[in-house]
Amino acid sequence: QVQLVESGGGSVQAGGSLRLSCAASGSTSCIRDMNWYRQAPGKEREFVSGMHRDGGTTYADSVKGRFIISQGNDKNTLTLHLQMNTLKPDDAAMYYCQMSGPCGWARTEYMYWGQGTQVTVSS
């Protein structure tokens, strides 16, 4: 089992920055893909950014050039970060960390979600 805990959300003015973190605990050696999603009130959850454990990254068009996804440097712990710059009111949402990999019996694919961290952006 893998547990995910997000932190770093808060309230900022438009143009400001926040850094989200997602700390993974448990049997994390099986984790292959790590992603950030967000969900605003009344909207569907949407992909924000993703990172393969070997370092490859992807971004939603809406955040390219403003957000940066990265892994923590501590080899003993798995941590995912999302540096969010030049925040806009449209970025306001609950942000969720998601990780997945062949973590089950016979390498069954498992997906894990955190509880989310709230980001509020005022204009």
Short mmCIF file of C-alpha atoms in Angstrom, two decimals:
data_model
loop_
_atom_site.label_atom_id
_atom_site.label_comp_id
_atom_site.label_asym_id
_atom_site.label_seq_id
_atom_site.Cartn_x
_atom_site.Cartn_y
_atom_site.Cartn_z
CA GLN A 1 0.00 0.00 0.00
CA VAL A 2 1.05 3.56 -0.70
CA GLN A 3 -0.23 6.60 1.15
CA LEU A 4 -0.04 10.11 -0.29
CA VAL A 5 -0.21 13.36 1.65
CA GLU A 6 -0.28 16.71 -0.11
CA SER A 7 0.77 20.02 1.40
CA GLY A 8 1.59 23.55 0.35
CA GLY A 9 -1.78 24.84 -0.74
CA GLY A 10 -3.03 28.23 0.32
CA SER A 11 -4.33 31.58 -0.82
CA VAL A 12 -2.37 33.89 -3.08
CA GLN A 13 -3.03 36.86 -5.28
CA ALA A 14 -2.92 36.53 -9.04
CA GLY A 15 0.66 36.52 -10.22
CA GLY A 16 1.89 34.86 -7.06
CA SER A 17 3.51 31.47 -6.53
CA LEU A 18 2.93 28.35 -4.48
CA ARG A 19 4.84 25.09 -4.15
CA LEU A 20 2.85 21.95 -3.59
CA SER A 21 4.37 18.80 -2.20
CA CYS A 22 3.19 15.21 -2.11
CA ALA A 23 4.85 12.85 0.32
CA ALA A 24 4.50 9.16 -0.42
CA SER A 25 4.87 6.49 2.24
CA GLY A 26 4.58 2.74 2.26
CA SER A 27 5.80 0.44 -0.48
CA THR A 28 6.80 3.15 -2.94
CA SER A 29 9.43 1.22 -4.90
CA CYS A 30 6.73 0.06 -7.34
CA ILE A 31 5.64 3.60 -8.23
CA ARG A 32 6.26 4.41 -11.88
CA ASP A 33 4.07 7.42 -12.73
CA MET A 34 3.39 10.49 -10.62
CA ASN A 35 0.83 13.14 -11.50
CA TRP A 36 -0.91 16.24 -10.29
CA TYR A 37 -4.60 16.73 -11.00
CA ARG A 38 -6.94 19.52 -10.00
CA GLN A 39 -10.64 19.98 -9.61
CA ALA A 40 -12.47 23.28 -9.38
CA PRO A 41 -16.03 23.51 -8.02
CA GLY A 42 -18.53 22.35 -10.62
CA LYS A 43 -15.84 21.06 -12.95
CA GLU A 44 -14.35 17.69 -13.68
CA ARG A 45 -10.99 16.69 -12.35
CA GLU A 46 -8.31 17.55 -14.88
CA PHE A 47 -4.70 16.59 -15.48
CA VAL A 48 -2.16 19.28 -14.60
CA SER A 49 1.27 17.71 -14.85
CA GLY A 50 2.90 14.31 -14.78
CA MET A 51 6.29 12.81 -14.22
CA HIS A 52 7.67 9.37 -14.92
CA ARG A 53 9.98 8.09 -12.26
CA ASP A 54 12.85 8.17 -14.75
CA GLY A 55 12.34 11.90 -15.13
CA GLY A 56 10.13 12.46 -18.17
CA THR A 57 7.56 15.22 -17.65
CA THR A 58 4.30 16.38 -19.24
CA TYR A 59 2.15 19.44 -18.71
CA ALA A 60 -1.34 20.53 -19.55
CA ASP A 61 -1.30 23.35 -22.08
CA SER A 62 -2.92 25.66 -19.56
CA VAL A 63 0.08 25.47 -17.20
CA LYS A 64 3.02 25.10 -19.58
CA GLY A 65 5.69 27.65 -18.88
CA ARG A 66 4.26 28.47 -15.45
CA PHE A 67 4.30 25.21 -13.49
CA ILE A 68 7.26 22.92 -12.87
CA ILE A 69 6.94 19.34 -11.63
CA SER A 70 9.86 17.70 -9.86
CA GLN A 71 10.88 14.89 -7.55
CA GLY A 72 12.50 15.37 -4.19
CA ASN A 73 16.20 14.66 -3.91
CA ASP A 74 16.08 12.39 -0.88
CA LYS A 75 16.69 8.85 -2.12
CA ASN A 76 15.04 7.38 0.96
CA THR A 77 11.70 9.08 0.45
CA LEU A 78 9.47 9.66 -2.55
CA THR A 79 8.24 13.22 -2.77
CA LEU A 80 6.61 14.99 -5.68
CA HIS A 81 6.56 18.76 -6.01
CA LEU A 82 4.67 21.22 -8.14
CA GLN A 83 6.08 24.73 -8.35
CA MET A 84 3.29 27.01 -9.52
CA ASN A 85 4.25 30.46 -10.76
CA THR A 86 2.28 33.34 -12.21
CA LEU A 87 -0.90 31.93 -10.75
CA LYS A 88 -4.20 32.94 -12.28
CA PRO A 89 -7.71 32.85 -10.81
CA ASP A 90 -8.43 29.94 -13.19
CA ASP A 91 -5.78 27.92 -11.36
CA ALA A 92 -7.85 27.92 -8.19
CA ALA A 93 -8.87 24.36 -7.36
CA MET A 94 -8.28 21.42 -5.12
CA TYR A 95 -5.01 19.87 -6.21
CA TYR A 96 -4.54 16.12 -5.95
CA CYS A 97 -1.45 13.98 -6.12
CA GLN A 98 -1.77 10.66 -7.92
CA MET A 99 0.76 7.88 -8.20
CA SER A 100 0.54 4.56 -9.98
CA GLY A 101 2.54 1.51 -10.82
CA PRO A 102 2.61 -2.29 -10.76
CA CYS A 103 2.17 -2.40 -7.01
CA GLY A 104 -0.19 -5.29 -6.65
CA TRP A 105 0.12 -9.04 -6.61
CA ALA A 106 1.54 -10.31 -9.91
CA ARG A 107 2.40 -6.69 -10.71
CA THR A 108 -1.22 -5.62 -10.92
CA GLU A 109 -1.51 -1.94 -11.73
CA TYR A 110 -2.55 0.16 -8.74
CA MET A 111 -3.43 3.83 -8.55
CA TYR A 112 -3.25 5.94 -5.40
CA TRP A 113 -4.68 9.36 -4.63
CA GLY A 114 -4.02 11.88 -1.94
CA GLN A 115 -6.72 13.84 -0.12
CA GLY A 116 -5.93 17.08 -1.89
CA THR A 117 -4.70 20.53 -1.00
CA GLN A 118 -6.69 23.68 -1.72
CA VAL A 119 -5.30 26.48 -3.87
CA THR A 120 -7.13 29.82 -3.93
CA VAL A 121 -6.10 32.63 -6.26
CA SER A 122 -7.62 36.07 -5.87
CA SER A 123 -7.68 38.61 -8.67
#
